[in-house]
Coordinates of C-alpha atoms in Angstrom, one line a residue:
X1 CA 106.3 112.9 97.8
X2 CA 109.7 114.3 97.3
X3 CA 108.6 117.6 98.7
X4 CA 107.1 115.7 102.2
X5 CA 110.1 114.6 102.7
X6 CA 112.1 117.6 102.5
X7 CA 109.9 119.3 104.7
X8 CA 110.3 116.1 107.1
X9 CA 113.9 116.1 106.8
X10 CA 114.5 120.0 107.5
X11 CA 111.8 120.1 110.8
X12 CA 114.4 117.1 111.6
X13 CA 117.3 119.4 111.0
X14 CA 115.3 122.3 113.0
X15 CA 114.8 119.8 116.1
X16 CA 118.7 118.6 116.3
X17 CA 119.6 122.3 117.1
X18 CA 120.3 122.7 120.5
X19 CA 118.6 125.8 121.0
X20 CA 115.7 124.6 119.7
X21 CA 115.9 121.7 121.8
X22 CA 116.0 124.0 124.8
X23 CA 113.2 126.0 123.5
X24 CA 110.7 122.7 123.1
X25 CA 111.5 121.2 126.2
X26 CA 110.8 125.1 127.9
X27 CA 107.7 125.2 126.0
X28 CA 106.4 121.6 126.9
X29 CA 107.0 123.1 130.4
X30 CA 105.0 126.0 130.2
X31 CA 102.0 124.0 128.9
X32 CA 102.3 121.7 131.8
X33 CA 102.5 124.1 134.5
X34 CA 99.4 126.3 132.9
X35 CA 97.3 123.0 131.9
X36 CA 97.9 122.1 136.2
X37 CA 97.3 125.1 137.3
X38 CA 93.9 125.9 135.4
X39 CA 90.3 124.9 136.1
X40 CA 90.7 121.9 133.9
X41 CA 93.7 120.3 136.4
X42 CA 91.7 117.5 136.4
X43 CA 91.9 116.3 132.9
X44 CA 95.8 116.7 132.9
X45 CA 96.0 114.7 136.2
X46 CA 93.6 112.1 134.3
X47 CA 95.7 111.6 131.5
X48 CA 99.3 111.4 133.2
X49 CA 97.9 108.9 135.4
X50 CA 96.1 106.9 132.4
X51 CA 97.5 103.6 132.1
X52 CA 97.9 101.1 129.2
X53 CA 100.4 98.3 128.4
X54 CA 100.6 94.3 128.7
X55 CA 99.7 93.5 132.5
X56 CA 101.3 90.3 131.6
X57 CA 104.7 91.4 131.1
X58 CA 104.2 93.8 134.4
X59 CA 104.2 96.7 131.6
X60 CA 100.6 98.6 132.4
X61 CA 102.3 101.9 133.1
X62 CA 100.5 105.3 133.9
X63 CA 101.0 107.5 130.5
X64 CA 103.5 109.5 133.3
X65 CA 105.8 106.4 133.2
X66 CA 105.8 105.4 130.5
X67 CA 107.3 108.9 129.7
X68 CA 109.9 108.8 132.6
X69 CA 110.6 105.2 132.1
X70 CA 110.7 104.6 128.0
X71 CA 111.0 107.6 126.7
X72 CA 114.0 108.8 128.4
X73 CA 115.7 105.5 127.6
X74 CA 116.1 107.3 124.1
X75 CA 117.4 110.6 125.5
X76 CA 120.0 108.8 127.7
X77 CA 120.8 106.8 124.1
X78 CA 121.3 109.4 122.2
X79 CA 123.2 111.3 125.5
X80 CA 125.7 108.2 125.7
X81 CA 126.6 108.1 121.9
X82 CA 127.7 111.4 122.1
X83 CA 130.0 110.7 124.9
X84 CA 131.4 107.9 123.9
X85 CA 131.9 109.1 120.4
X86 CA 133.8 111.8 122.3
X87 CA 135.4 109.3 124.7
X88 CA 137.2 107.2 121.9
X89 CA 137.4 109.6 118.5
X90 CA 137.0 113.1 120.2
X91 CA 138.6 115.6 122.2
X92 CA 137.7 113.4 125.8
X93 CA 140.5 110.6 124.2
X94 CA 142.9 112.8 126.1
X95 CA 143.6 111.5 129.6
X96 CA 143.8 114.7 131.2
X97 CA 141.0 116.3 129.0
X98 CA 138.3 113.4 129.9
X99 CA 139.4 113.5 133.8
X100 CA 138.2 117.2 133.9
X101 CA 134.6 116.7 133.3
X102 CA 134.7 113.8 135.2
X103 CA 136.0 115.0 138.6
X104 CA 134.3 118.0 138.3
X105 CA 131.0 116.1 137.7
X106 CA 131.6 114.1 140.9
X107 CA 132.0 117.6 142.5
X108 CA 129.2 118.6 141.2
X109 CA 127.0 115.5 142.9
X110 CA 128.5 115.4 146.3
X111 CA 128.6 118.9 147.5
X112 CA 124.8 119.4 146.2
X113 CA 123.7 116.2 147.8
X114 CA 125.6 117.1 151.2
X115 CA 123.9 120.7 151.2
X116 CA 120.6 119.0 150.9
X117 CA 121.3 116.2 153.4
X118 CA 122.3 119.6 155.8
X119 CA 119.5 122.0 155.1
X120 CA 116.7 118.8 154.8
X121 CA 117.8 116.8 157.5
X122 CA 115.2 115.6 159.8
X123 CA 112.5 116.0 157.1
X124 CA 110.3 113.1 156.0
X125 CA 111.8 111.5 152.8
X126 CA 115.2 112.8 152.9
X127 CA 116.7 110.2 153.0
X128 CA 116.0 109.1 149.4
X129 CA 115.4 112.9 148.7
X130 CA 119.0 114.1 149.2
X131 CA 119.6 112.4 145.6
X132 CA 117.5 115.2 143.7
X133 CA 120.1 118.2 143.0
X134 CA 123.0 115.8 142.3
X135 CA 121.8 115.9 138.2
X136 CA 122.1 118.3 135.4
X137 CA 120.0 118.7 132.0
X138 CA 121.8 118.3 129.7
X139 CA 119.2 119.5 126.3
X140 CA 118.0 122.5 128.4
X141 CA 121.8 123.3 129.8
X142 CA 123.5 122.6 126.2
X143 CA 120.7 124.9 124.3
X144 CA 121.4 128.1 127.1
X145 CA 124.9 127.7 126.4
X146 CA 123.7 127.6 122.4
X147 CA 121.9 130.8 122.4
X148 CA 124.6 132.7 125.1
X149 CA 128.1 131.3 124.5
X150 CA 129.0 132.3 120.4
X151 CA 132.0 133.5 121.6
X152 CA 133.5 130.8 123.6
X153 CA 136.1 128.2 123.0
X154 CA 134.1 124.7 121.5
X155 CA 135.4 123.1 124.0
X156 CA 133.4 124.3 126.8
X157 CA 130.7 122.5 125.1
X158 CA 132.4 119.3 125.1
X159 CA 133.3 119.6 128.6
X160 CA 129.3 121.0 129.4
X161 CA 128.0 117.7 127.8
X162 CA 130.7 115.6 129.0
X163 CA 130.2 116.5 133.1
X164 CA 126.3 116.4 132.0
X165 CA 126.2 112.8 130.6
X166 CA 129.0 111.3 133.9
X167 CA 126.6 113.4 136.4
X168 CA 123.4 112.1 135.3
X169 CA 124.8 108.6 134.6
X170 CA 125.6 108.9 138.1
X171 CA 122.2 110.0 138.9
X172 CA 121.0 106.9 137.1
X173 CA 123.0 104.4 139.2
X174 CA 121.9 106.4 142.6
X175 CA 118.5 105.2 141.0
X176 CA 118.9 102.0 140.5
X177 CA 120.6 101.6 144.2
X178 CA 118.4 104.0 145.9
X179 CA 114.8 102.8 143.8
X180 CA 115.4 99.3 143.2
X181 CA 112.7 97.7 145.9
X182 CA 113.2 94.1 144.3
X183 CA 115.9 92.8 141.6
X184 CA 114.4 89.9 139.6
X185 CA 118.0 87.9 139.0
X186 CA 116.9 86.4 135.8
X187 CA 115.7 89.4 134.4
X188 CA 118.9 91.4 134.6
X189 CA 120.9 87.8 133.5
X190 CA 118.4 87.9 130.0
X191 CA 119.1 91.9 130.2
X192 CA 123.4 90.7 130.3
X193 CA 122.7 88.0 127.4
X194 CA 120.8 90.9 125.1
X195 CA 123.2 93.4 125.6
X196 CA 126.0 90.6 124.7
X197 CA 124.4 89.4 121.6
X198 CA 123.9 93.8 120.4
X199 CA 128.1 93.7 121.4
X200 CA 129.0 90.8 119.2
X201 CA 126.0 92.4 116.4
X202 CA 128.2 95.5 116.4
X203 CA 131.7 93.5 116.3
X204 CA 130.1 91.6 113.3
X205 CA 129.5 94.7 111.3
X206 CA 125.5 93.9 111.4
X207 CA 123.3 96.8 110.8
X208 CA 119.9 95.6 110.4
X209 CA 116.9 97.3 112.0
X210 CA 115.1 94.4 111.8
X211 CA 117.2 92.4 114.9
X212 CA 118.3 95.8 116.4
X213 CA 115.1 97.0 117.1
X214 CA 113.3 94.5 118.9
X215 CA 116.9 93.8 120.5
X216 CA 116.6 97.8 122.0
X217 CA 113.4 96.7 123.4
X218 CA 113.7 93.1 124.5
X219 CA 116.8 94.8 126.6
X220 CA 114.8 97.6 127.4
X221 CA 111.6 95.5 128.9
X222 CA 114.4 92.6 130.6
X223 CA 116.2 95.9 132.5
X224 CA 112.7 96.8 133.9
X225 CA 111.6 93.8 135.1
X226 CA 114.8 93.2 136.4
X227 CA 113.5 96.1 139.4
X228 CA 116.1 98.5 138.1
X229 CA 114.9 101.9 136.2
X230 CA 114.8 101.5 132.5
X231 CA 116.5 104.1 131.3
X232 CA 119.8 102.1 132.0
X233 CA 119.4 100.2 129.2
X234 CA 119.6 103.1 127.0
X235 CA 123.1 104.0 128.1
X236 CA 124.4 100.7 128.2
X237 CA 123.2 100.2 124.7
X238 CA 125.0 103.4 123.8
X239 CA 128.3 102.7 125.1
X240 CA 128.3 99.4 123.2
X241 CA 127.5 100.9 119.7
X242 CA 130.3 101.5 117.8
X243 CA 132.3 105.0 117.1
X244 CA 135.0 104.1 114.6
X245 CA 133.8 103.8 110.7
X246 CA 135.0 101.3 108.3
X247 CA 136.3 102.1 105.2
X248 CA 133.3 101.1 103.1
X249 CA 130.4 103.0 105.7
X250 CA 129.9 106.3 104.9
X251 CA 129.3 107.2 108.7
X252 CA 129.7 104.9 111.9
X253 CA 126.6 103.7 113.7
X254 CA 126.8 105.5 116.6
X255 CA 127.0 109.0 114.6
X256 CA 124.1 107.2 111.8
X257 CA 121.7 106.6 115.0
X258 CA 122.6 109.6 116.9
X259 CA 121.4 111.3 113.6
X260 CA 118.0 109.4 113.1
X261 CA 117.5 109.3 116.9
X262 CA 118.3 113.0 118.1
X263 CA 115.2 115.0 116.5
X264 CA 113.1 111.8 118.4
X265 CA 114.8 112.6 121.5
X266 CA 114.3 116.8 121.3
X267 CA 111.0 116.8 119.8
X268 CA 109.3 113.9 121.1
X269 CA 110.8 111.9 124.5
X270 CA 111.8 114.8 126.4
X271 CA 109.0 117.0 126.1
X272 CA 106.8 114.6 126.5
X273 CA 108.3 113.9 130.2
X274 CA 108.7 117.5 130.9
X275 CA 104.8 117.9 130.2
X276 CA 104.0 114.9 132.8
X277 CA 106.5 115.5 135.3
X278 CA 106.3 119.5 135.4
X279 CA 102.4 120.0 136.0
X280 CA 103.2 120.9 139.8
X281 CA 101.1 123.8 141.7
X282 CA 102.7 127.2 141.3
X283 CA 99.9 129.4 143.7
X284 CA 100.7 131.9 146.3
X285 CA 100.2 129.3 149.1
X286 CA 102.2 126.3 147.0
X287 CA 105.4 128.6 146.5
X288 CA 104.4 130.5 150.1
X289 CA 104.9 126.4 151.3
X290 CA 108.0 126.1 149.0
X291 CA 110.2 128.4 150.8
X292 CA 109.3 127.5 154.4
X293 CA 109.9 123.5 153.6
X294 CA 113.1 122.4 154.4
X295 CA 113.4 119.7 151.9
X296 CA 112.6 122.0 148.9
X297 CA 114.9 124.9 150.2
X298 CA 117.6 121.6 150.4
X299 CA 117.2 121.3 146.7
X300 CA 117.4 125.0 145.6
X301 CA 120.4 125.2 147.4
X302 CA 122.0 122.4 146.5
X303 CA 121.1 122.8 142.7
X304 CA 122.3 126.8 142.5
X305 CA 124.8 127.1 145.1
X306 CA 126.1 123.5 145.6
X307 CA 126.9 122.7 141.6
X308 CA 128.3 126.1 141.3
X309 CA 131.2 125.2 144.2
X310 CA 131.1 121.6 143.7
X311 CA 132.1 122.1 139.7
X312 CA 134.5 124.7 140.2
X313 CA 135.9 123.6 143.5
X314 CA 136.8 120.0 142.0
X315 CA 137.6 121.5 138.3
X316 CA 140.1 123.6 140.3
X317 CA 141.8 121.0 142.4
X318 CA 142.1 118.5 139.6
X319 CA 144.5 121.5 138.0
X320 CA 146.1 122.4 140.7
X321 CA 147.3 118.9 141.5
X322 CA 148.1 118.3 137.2
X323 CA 145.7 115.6 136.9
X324 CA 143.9 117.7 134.7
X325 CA 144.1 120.8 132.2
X326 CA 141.5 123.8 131.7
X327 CA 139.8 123.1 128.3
X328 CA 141.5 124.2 125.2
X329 CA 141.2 128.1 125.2
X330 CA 139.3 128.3 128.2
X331 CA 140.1 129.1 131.9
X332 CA 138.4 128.7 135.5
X333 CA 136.5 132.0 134.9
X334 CA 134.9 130.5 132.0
X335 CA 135.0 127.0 133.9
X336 CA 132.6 129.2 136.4
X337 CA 130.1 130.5 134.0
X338 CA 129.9 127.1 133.0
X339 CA 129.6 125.4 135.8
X340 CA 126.3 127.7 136.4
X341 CA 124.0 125.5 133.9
X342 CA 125.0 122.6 136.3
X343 CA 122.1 123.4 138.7
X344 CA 119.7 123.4 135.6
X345 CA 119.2 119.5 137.1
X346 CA 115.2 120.0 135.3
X347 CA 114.4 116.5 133.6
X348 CA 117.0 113.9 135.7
X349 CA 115.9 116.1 139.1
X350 CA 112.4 115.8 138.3
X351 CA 112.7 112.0 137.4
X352 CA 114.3 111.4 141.0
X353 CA 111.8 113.4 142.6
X354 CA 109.1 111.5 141.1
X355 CA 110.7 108.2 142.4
X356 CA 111.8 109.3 146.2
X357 CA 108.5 111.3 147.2
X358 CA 105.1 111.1 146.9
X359 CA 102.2 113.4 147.0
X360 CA 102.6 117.1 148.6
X361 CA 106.0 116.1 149.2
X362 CA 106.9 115.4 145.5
X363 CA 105.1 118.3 144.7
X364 CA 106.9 120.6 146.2
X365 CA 110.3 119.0 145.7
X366 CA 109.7 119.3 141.7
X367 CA 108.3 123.1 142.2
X368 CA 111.8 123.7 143.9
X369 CA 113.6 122.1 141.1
X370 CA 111.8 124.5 138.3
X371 CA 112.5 127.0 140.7
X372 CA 115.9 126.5 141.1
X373 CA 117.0 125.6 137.4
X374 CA 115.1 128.4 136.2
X375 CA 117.4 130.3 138.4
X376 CA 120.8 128.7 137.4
X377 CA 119.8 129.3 134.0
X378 CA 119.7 132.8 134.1
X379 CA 122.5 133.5 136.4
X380 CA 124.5 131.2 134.0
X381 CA 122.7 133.4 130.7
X382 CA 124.7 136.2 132.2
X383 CA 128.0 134.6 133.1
X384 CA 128.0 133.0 129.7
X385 CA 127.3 136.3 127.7
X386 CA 129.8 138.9 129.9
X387 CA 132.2 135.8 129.0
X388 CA 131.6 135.1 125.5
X389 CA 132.1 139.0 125.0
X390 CA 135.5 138.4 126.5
X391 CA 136.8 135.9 124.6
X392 CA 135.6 138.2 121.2
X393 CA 137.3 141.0 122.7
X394 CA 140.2 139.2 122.6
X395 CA 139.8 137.7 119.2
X396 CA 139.6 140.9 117.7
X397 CA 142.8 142.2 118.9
X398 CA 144.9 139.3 118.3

């Protein structure tokens, strides 16, 4: 028994590595566009479009949203207790380091959404559609910089995760304005009074399971019958766990459930989405389709060539005007390299896609975000690597 669960805890271990993170979630992706894209199509499309759940409680989801809906409420968890653990205890408690990340997150959504808006306009759903490039991945961005970036300053990775988690929060609240068709007012007042009672739980020192569970998912089912996208409840749940340890705890909660929760998140919740929301067709006439649309060629650009200036463009101004400082032992060429991974948008981009098109049209939109993170992703491997040898240049001969 002892030796099961070793083995348990070490393929937990294995999974909390960001690089392997990055590596499950690119696999999960490779076995949804082959499995799409074969002569058995038709069993992946039946099973992603399978549904189960209570019809009673509104909850009979396709097995496709359940994955988009549920189980990235435990990725945007774990997300936000790393940020806020950095917001109050880590190197974000700095005024001037967390504005950084921030403004050049905010750079990061509006110039990508503008190029879409530009290059898409006129096209049939772009006015939802615009929304798509304004996110970044953050497992899939955060393992490329893993396997590329030895050599760099830590805190490139803190200001990687930080502009990842504000960006795709903001993605999140474009969804819940842009996606909400009806808002059930008692629903999100019973989704207030839940997240209320897990506050005063956690200013009480209360750590049992056994009310924080159902808790997670009373809030979780309240926020989406409220008509607002579920995943919110993960982050507000995260920013309401507490950072700072006691005395007598060993660990705080936040770091104890980011712990227990991450492997979950890396192994289980995002693959899983990746493998429903990723079967897209990748044929000669799909991709000969793809770069003659102007929609898709909206979101390409926006994701590699938007993020890029948007990051960098904001991450500069903020400096110029001293309402903001480079990362510790980093500077705007790094700050470039960097702000490459932003147009991996991948699991957020494909959620929004999902929710603002439908049919050929979604289709193609998700084919162009593959396309384009794939592409940011490698320009950034580059960057990052010329970069990292840089900075251990340097190292050496100091």
């Amino acid at each position: 028994m002892n030796r099961k669960r070793q083995v348990v805890a070490e393929f937990a271990r294995y999974l909390r590595t960001e690089t392997v993170g990055g590596i499950v979630l690119l696999a999960a992706t490779a076995v949804a566009l082959l499995w799409a894209n074969s002569p058995i199509s038709g069993s992946y499309e039946a099973l992603r479009d399978f549904h189960i759940g209570p019809e009673s409680l509104h909850l009979s989801l396709s097995l496709g949203d359940w994955a988009k809906d549920g189980l990235l409420a435990i990725f945007f968890f774990v997300a936000g207790l790393e940020l806020k653990r950095e917001l109050v205890i880590g190197e974000l408690n700095n005024v001037k380091a967390a504005i950084l990340p921030v403004v050049a997150a905010v750079g990061g959504m509006v110039l990508p959404a503008l190029i879409a808006l530009a290059v898409g306009w006129g096209e049939p759903g772009i006015e939802r559609a615009w929304a798509i490039p304004v996110a970044t991945d953050i497992a899939f961005a955060l393992g490329v910089l893993a396997i590329t970036a030895s050599g760099l300053p830590s805190s490139l990775r803190v200001f990687l995760l930080s502009l990842a988690v504000v960006d795709d929060l903001g993605a999140i609240i474009l969804i819940a304005v842009l996606f909400t068709a009806s808002f059930n007012v008692v629903a999100a007042l019973v989704a207030v009074a839940l997240l209320g009672l897990y506050a005063f739980l956690q200013h009480k020192r209360v750590t049992s399971p056994l009310l924080y569970v159902p808790l997670a998912v009373g809030t979780w089912v309240a926020v989406h019958a409220a008509g607002i996208h579920a995943t919110i409840a993960g982050v507000a749940l995260a920013l309401l766990t507490r950072v700072r340890k006691d005395h007598y705890e060993h660990e705080a909660p936040a770091l104890r459930l980011e712990h227990r929760l991450q492997p979950w998140s890396a192994g289980v919740a995002v693959p899983l989405f990746a493998l429903f929301a990723a079967g897209v067709p990748v044929n000669a006439e799909a991709l000969g389709a793809l770069f003659s649309d102007k929609l898709a060629l909206g979101v390409m650009a926006g994701l590699v060539v938007g993020k890029l200036v948007g990051i960098v463009g904001a991450s500069a101004l903020a400096v110029w005007f001293k309402a903001a400082v480079w990362p510790s032992g980093a500077g705007w060429r790094d700050i470039t390299a960097v702000a490459m991974l932003g147009g991996v948008g991948f699991t957020v981009s494909l959620l929004i896609a999902d929710l603002a098109l439908d049919g050929a049209a979604a289709e193609q939109a998700k084919a162009a975000v593959l396309i384009a993170s794939m592409t940011a992703s490698l320009l950034a491997a580059v960057l990052l690597v010329r970069r990292s040898r840089v900075h251990q240049r340097i190292d050496e001969e100091a």
